[in-house]
Short mmCIF file of C-alpha atoms in Angstrom, two decimals:
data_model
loop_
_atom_site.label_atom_id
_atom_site.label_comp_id
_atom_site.label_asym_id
_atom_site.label_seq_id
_atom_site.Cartn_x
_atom_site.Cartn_y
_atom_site.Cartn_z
CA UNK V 1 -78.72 24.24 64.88
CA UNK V 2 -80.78 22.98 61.88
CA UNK V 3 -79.64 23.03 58.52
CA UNK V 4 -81.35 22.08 54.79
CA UNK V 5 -79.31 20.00 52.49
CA UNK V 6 -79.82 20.20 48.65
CA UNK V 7 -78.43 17.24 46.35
CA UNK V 8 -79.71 18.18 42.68
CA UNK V 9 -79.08 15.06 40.51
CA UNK V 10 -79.79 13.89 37.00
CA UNK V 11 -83.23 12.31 37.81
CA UNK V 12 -84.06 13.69 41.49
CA UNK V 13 -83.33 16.37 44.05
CA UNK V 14 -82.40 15.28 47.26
CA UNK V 15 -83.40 17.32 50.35
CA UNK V 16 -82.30 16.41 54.19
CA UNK V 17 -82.52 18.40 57.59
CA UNK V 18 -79.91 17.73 60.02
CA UNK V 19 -79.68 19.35 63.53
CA UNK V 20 -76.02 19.33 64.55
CA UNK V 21 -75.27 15.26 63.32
CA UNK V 22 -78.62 14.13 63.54
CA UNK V 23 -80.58 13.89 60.54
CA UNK V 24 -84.30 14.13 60.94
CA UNK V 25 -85.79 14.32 57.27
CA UNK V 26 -84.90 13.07 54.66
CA UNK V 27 -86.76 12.97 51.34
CA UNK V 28 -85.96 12.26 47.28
CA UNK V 29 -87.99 14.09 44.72
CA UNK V 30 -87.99 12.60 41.62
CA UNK V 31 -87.79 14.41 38.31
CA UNK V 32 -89.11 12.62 34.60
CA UNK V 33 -86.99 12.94 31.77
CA UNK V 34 -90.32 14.80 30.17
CA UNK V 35 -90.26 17.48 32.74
CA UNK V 36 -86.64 18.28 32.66
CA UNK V 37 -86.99 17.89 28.62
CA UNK V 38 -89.16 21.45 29.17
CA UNK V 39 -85.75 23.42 30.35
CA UNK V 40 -83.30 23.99 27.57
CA UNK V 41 -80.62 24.22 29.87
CA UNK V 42 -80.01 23.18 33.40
CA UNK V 43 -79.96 27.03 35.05
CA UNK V 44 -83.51 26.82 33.40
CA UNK V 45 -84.41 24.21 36.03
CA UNK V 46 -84.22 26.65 38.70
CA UNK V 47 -87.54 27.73 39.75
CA UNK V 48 -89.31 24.41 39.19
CA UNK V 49 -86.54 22.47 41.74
CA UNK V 50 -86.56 25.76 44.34
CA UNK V 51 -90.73 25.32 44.12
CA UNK V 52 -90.48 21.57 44.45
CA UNK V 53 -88.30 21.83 47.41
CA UNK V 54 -90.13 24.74 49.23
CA UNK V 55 -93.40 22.26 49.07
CA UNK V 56 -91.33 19.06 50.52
CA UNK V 57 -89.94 21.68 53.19
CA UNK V 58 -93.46 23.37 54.22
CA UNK V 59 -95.06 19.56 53.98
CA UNK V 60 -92.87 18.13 56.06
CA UNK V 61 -93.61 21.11 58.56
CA UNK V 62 -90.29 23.69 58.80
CA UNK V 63 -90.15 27.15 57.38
CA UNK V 64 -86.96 28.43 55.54
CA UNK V 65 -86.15 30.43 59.08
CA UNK V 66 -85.78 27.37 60.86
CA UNK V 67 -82.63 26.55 59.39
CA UNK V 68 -79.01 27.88 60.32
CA UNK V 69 -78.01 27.99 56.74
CA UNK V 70 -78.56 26.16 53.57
CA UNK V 71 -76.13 23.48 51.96
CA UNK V 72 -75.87 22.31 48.56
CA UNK V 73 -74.01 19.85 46.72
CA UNK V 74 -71.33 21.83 44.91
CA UNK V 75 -71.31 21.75 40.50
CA UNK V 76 -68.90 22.61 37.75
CA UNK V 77 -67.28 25.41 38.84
CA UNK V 78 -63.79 26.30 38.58
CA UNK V 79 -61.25 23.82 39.55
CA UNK V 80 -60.72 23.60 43.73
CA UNK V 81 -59.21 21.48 46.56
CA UNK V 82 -61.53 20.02 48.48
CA UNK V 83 -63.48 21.37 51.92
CA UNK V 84 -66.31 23.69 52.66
CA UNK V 85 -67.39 27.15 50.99
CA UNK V 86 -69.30 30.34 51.09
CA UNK V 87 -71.80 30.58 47.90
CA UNK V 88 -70.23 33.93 47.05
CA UNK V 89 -71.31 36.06 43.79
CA UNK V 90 -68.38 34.81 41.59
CA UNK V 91 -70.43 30.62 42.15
CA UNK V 92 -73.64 32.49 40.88
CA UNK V 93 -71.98 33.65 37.81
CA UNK V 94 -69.92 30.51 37.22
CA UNK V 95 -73.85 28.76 37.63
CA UNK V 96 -75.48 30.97 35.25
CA UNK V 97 -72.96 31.40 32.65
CA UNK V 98 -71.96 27.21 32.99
CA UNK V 99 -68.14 28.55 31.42
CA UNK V 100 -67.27 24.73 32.96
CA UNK V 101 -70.25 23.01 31.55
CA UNK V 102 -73.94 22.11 31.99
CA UNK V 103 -74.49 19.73 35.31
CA UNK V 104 -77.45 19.06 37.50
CA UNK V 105 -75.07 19.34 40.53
CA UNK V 106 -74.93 22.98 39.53
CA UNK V 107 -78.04 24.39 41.01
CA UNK V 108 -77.12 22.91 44.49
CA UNK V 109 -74.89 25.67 45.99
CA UNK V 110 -76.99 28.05 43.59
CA UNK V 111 -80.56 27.17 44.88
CA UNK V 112 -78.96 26.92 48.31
CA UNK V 113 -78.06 30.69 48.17
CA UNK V 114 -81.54 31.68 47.01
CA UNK V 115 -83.05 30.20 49.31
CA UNK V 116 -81.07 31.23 51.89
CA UNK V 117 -81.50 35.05 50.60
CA UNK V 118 -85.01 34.84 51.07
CA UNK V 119 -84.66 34.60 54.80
CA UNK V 120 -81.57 35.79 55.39
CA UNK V 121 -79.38 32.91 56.27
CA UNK V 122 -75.83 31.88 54.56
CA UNK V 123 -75.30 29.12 52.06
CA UNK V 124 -72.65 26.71 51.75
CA UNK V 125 -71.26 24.31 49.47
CA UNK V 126 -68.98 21.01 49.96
CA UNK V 127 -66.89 19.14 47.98
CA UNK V 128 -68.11 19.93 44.68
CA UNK V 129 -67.90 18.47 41.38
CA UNK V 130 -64.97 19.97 40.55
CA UNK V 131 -62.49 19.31 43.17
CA UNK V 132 -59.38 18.53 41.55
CA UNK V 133 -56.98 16.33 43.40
CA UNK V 134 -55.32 14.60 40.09
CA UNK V 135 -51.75 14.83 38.89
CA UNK V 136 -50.81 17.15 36.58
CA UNK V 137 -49.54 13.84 34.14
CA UNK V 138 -52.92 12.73 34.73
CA UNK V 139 -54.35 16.35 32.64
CA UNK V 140 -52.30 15.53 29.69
CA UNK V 141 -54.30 14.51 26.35
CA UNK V 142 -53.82 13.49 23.14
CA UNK V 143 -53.48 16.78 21.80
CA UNK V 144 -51.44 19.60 23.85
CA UNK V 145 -54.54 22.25 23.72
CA UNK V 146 -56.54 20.27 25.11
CA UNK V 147 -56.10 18.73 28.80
CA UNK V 148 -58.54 16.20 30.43
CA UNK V 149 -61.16 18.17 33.42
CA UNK V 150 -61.57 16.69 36.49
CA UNK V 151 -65.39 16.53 37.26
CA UNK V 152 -67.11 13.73 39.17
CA UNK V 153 -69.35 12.71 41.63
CA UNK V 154 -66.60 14.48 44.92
CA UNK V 155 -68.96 14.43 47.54
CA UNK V 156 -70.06 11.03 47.41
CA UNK V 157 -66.92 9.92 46.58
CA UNK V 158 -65.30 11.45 49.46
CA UNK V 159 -67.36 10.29 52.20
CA UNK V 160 -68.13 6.61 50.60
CA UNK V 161 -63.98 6.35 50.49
CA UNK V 162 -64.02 7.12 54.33
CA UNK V 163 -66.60 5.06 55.30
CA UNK V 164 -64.71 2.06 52.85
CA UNK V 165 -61.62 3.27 54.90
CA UNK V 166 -63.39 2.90 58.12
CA UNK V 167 -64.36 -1.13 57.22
CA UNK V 168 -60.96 -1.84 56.26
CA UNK V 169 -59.66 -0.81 59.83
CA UNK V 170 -58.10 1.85 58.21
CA UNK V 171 -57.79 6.13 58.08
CA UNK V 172 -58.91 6.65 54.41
CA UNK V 173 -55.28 8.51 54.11
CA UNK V 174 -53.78 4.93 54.18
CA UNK V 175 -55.62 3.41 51.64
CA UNK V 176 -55.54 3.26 47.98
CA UNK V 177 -59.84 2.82 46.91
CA UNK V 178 -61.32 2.76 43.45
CA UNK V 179 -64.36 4.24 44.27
CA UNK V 180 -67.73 3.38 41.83
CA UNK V 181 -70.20 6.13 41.99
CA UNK V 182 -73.50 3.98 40.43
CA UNK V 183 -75.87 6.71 39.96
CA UNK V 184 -77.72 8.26 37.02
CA UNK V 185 -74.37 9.57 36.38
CA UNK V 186 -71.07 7.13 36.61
CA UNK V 187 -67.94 8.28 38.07
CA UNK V 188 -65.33 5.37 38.66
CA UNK V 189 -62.12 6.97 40.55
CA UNK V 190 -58.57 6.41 41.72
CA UNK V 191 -58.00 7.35 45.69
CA UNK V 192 -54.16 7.17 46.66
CA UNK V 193 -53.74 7.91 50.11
CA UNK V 194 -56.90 10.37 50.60
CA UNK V 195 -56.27 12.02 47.23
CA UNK V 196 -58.29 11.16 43.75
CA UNK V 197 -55.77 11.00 42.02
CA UNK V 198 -57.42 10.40 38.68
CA UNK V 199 -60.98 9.99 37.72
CA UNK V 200 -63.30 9.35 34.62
CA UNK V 201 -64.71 12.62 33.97
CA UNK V 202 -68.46 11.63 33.92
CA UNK V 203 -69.17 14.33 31.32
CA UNK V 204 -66.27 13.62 28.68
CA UNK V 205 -65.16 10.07 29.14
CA UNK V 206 -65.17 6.72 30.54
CA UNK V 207 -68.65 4.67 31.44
CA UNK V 208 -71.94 5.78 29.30
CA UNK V 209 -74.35 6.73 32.73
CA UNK V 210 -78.51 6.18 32.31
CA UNK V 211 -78.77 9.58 30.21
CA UNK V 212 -75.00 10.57 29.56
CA UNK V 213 -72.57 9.43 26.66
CA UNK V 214 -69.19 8.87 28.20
CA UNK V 215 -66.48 8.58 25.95
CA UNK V 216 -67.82 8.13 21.98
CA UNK V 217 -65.39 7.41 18.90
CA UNK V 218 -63.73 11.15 17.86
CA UNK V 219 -64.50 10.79 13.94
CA UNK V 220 -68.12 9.84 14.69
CA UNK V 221 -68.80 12.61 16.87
CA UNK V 222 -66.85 15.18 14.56
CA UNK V 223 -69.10 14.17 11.57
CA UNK V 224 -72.29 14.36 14.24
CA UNK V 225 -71.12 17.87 15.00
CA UNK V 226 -71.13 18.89 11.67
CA UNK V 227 -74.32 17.00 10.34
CA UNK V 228 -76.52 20.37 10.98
CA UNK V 229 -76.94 20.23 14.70
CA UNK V 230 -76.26 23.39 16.49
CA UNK V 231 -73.89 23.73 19.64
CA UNK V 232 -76.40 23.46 22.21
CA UNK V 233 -78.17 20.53 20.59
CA UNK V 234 -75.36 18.29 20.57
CA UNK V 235 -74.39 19.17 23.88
CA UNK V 236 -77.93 18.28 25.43
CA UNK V 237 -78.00 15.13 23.25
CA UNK V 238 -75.06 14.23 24.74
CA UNK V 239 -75.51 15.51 28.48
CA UNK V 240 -79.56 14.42 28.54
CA UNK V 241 -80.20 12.30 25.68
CA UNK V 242 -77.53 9.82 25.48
CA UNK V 243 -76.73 6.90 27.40
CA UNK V 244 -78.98 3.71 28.28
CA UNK V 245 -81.91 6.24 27.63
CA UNK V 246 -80.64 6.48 23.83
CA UNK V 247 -80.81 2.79 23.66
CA UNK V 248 -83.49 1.91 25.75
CA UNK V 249 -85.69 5.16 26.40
CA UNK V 250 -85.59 5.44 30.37
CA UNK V 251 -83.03 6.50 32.64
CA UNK V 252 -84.83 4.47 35.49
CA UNK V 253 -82.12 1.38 35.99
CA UNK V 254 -85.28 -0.62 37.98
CA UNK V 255 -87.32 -0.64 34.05
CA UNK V 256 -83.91 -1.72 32.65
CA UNK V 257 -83.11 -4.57 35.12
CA UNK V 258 -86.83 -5.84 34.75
CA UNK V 259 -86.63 -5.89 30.89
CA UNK V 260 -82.94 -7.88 31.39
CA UNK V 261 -84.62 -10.47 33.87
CA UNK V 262 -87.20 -10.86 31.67
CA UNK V 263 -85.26 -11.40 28.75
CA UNK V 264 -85.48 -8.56 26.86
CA UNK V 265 -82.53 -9.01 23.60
CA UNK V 266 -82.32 -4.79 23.61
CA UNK V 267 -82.15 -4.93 27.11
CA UNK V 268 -79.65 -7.36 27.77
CA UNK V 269 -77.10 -6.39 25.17
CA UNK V 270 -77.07 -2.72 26.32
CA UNK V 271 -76.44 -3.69 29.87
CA UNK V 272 -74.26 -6.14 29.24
CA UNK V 273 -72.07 -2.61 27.30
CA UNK V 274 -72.69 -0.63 30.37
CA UNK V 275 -71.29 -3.50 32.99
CA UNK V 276 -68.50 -4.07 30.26
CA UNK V 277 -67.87 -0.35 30.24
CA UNK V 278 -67.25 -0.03 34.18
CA UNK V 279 -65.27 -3.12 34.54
CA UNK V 280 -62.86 -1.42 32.07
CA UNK V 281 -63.16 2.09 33.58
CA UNK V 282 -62.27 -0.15 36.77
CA UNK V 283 -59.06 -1.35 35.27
CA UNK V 284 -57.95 1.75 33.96
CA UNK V 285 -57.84 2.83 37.21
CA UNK V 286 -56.47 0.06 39.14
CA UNK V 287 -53.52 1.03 36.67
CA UNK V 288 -53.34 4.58 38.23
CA UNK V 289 -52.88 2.75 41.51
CA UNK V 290 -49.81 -0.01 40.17
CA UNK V 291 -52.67 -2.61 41.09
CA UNK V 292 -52.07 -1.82 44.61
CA UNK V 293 -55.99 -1.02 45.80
CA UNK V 294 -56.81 -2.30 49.00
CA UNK V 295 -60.69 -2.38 47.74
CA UNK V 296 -63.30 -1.76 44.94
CA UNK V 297 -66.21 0.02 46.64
CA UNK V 298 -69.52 0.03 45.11
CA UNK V 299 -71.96 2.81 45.57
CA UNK V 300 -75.08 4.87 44.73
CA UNK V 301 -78.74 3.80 43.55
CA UNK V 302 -77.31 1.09 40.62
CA UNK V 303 -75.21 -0.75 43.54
CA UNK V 304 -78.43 -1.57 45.29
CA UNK V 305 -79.09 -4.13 42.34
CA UNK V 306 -77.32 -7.56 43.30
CA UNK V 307 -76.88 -9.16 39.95
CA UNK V 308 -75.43 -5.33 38.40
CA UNK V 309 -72.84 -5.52 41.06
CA UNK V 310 -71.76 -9.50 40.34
CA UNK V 311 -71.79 -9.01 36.85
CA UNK V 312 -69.11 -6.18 37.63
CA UNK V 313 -67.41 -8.16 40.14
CA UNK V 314 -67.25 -10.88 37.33
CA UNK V 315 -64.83 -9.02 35.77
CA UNK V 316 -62.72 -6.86 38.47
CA UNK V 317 -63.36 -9.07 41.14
CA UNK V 318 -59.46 -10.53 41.37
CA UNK V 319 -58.06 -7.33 41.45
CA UNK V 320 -58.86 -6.52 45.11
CA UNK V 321 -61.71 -7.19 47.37
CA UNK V 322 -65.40 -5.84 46.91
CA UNK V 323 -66.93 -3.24 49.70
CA UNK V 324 -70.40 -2.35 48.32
CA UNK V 325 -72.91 -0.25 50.56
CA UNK V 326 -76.08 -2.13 50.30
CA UNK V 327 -79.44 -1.97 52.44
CA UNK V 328 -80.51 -5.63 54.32
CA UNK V 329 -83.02 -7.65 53.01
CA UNK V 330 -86.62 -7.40 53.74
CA UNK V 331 -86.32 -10.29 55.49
CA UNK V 332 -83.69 -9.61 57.79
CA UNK V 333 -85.26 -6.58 58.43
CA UNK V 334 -88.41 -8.14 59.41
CA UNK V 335 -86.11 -9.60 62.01
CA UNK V 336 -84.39 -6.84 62.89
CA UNK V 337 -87.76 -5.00 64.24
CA UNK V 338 -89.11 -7.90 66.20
CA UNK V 339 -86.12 -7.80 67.84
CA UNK V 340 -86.16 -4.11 68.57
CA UNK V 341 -89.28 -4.52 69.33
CA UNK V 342 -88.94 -6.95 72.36
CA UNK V 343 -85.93 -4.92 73.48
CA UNK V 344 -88.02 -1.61 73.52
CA UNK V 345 -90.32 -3.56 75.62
CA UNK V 346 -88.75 -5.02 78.09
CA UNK V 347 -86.31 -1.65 78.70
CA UNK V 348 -89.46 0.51 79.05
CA UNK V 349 -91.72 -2.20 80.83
CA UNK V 350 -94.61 -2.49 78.13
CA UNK V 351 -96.74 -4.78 76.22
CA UNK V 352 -96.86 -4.65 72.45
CA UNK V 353 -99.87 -5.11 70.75
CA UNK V 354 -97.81 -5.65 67.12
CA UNK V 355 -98.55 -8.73 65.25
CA UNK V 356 -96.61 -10.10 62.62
CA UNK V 357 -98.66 -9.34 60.49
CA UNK V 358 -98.44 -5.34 61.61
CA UNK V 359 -94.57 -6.06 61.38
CA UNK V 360 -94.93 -7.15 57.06
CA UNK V 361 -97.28 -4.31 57.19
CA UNK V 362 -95.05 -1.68 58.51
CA UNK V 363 -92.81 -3.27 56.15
CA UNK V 364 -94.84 -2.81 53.21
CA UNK V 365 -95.32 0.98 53.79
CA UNK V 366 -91.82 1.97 54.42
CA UNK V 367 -90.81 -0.25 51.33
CA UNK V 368 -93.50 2.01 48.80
CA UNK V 369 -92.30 5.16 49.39
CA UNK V 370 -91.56 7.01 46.25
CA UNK V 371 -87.50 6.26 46.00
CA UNK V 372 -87.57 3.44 48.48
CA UNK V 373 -86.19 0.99 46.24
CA UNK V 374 -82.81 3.09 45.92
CA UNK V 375 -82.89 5.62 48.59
CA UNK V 376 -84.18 3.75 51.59
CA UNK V 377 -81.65 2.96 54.17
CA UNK V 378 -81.75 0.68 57.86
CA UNK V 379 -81.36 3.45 59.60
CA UNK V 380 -84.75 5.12 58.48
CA UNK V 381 -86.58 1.69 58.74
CA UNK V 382 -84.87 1.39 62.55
CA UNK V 383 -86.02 5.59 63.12
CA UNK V 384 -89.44 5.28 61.97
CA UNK V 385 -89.87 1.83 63.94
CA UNK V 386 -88.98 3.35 67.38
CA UNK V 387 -90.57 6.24 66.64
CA UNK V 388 -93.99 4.18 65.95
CA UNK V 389 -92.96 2.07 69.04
CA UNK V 390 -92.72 5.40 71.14
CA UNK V 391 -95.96 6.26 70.44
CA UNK V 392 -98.04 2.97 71.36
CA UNK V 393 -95.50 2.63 74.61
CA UNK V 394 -96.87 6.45 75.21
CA UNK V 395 -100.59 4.90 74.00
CA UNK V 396 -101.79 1.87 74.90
CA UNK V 397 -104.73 1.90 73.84
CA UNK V 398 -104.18 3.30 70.46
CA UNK V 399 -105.41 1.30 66.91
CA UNK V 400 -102.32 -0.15 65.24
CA UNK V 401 -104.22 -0.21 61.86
CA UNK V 402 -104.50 3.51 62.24
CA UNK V 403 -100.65 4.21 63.46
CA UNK V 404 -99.57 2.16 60.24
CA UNK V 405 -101.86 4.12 58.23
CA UNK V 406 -100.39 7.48 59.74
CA UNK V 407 -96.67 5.64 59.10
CA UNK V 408 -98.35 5.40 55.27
CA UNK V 409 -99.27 8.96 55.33
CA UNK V 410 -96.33 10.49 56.56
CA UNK V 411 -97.87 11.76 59.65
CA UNK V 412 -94.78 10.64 61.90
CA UNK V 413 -93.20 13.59 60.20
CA UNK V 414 -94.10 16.40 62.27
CA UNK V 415 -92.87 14.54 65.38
CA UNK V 416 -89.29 13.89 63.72
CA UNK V 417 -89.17 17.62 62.35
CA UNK V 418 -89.36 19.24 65.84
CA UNK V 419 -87.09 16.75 66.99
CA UNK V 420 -89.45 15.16 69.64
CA UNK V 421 -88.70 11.61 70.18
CA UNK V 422 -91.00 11.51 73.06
CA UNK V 423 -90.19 10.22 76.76
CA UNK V 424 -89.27 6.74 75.41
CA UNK V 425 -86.59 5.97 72.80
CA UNK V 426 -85.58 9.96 72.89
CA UNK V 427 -82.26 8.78 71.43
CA UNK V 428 -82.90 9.16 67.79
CA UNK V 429 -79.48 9.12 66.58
CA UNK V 430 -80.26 6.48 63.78
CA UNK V 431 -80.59 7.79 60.01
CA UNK V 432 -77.92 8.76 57.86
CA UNK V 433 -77.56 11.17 54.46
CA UNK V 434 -74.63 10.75 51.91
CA UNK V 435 -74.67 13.47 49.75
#
């Protein structure tokens, strides 16, 4: 049973296939600040992310009635417990409408039921952004109309606290996390015991994200509110506008680490605020938990950036230990396929004709795909290796230069949509998706 996976973020829809637990595309489509800047409001983004992902889908070879059913990364909906729904008529409205506010993660469950209308299949949605798991002392404000939202990153959160769980030794329902989701939106979050028990609301408070505000002073943003600007204006300033982008005018973190290692005063200052920022959103929450936390776990594309993540640790770092998700280095994976290598030979009897040289190469072309630099896991490198390895076990004779080119090119694709690993290596159990 295959399904398609839809993760709408700030910057990029995600799109996966899986059959059963084994995923066999993956791909990250990346959106510009100018070309969202066209859609006045996120519902408005529809049609251009449904086109963009029906082109990734038919280029990567599978029609819409290949899949089971369609799953999308639940949005701002009204407040639920966690697990797994239907994308019923009441989600479309709540999309449309936004009564719970304007988010990216919004048009997941909504472009997964479109899609899935247009072939006939159901759509699901897990975990979304507005699971609420927090105490009701934890809802209380300053002021007794208002009371604080629970929105945040759930899905990511969710599984990255298992998988933290699972390092310790541990069931994630007998461990107290703070969970760091480092994306182009921030979500920093107290788990007690399998529960998030309270969580900076990535749309009202806490950590500024690359184009979101956080928390701002209240008597600044009262007189902003009132300086002319109309509702929706200050509301997509705020959700699209704000953040590193209003200080540095890019919400891609790689253009603000280079101008930081090259020295860049601007730069560096507003950095320095946004690693100050977590590190307190980090403490707030290690609070929540009485300073009991077993670990701080870093994740999403921002954790993938070493000196981000000591800088952080700089400050948090004695409250508990550090678990952060991170890919290997190039060079250890450089060792990590000659190794494979010689053990795919010698199991299926062959000679390889790789050099080193074809190794760096391979290296090079899985390392320059668009998203790579975030998105690219071991477990893709590892696939695409034995799948390339497959095919000159199956060929002897065939030109390297022109396999690596095909690697370059995507061609490999086709063979990993239908799921045919070939004779040798048909265990392709290797790639992984967090939502």
């Amino acid at each position: 049973m295959k399904l398609l996976i839809i993760n709408p973020g700030a910057t990029s829809t995600k799109i996966a296939v899986f059959e059963d637990e084994e995923q066999l595309f993956k791909v990250t489509i990346d959106h510009s600040a100018e070309e969202l800047d066209r859609f006045p409001r996120v519902i408005d983004q529809a049609d251009y992310r449904k086109e963009a992902i029906l082109k990734a889908v038919t280029e990567a070879g599978y029609k819409l009635s290949d899949f089971a059913a369609v799953c999308g990364r639940g949005g701002l909906y009204r407040a639920i417990p966690s697990g797994t729904y239907a994308v019923n008529d009441k989600v479309m409205a709540d999309v449309e409408a936004a009564p719970y506010g304007e988010h990216p993660s919004n048009l997941g469950a909504y472009l997964a039921r479109k899609l899935g209308d247009m072939v006939g299949i159901p759509a699901f949605f897990v975990d979304p952004v507005c699971v609420d798991e927090m105490t009701e002392v934890a809802h209380y404000t300053g002021f007794a109309e208002f009371r604080r939202l629970c929105q945040f990153h759930a899905l990511n959160h969710k599984s990255i606290g298992r998988k933290a769980a699972a390092q310790l030794g541990k069931k994630y329902e007998d461990v107290n996390l703070i969970v760091c989701h480092l994306g182009g939106g921030v979500s920093v979050g107290a788990h007690q015991h399998g529960r998030v028990v309270d969580v900076c609301n990535v749309k009202d408070e806490g950590a500024m994200g690359m184009d979101r505000a956080g928390g701002l002073p209240v008597n600044q943003l009262i007189n902003y509110c009132f300086s002319g600007k109309t509702k929706d204006e200050v509301k997509r300033t705020f959700g699209r506008r704000a953040g590193m982008f209003s200080y540095l005018g890019t919400t891609d973190f790689r253009v603000v680490c280079a101008k930081v290692v090259e020295g860049d005063p601007k730069a560096v200052e507003a950095y320095q605020a946004l690693v100050y920022q977590l590190a307190k959103d980090i403490g707030a929450m290690a609070a929540v938990l009485h300073f009991d936390v077993d670990a701080i776990v870093y994740t999403a594309g921002m954790a993938y950036e070493d000196f981000f993540c000591d800088d952080i640790t700089a400050y948090v770092g004695k409250i508990a230990p550090i678990i952060r998700l991170q890919p290997l280095t190039y060079e250890e994976l450089l060792v990590l396929i000659e190794k494979l290598m010689q053990i795919h030979a010698g199991y299926f009897g062959w000679t390889p004709t790789l050099t080193e040289n074809d190794l760096v190469d391979f290296l090079k072309i899985e390392f320059g795909r668009v998203g790579a630099d975030t998105h690219l896991t071991p477990r893709e490198v590892i696939r695409d290796f034995i799948e390339l390895l497959d095919i000159l076990c199956q060929n002897p004779d065939a030109n390297v230069a022109e396999l690596l080119q095909s690697v370059g090119g995507d061609a490999l694709a086709p063979a990993a949509a239908t799921g045919d690993a070939g004779t040798a290596g048909g265990d392709r159990n290797f790639a992984e998706f967090t939502i």
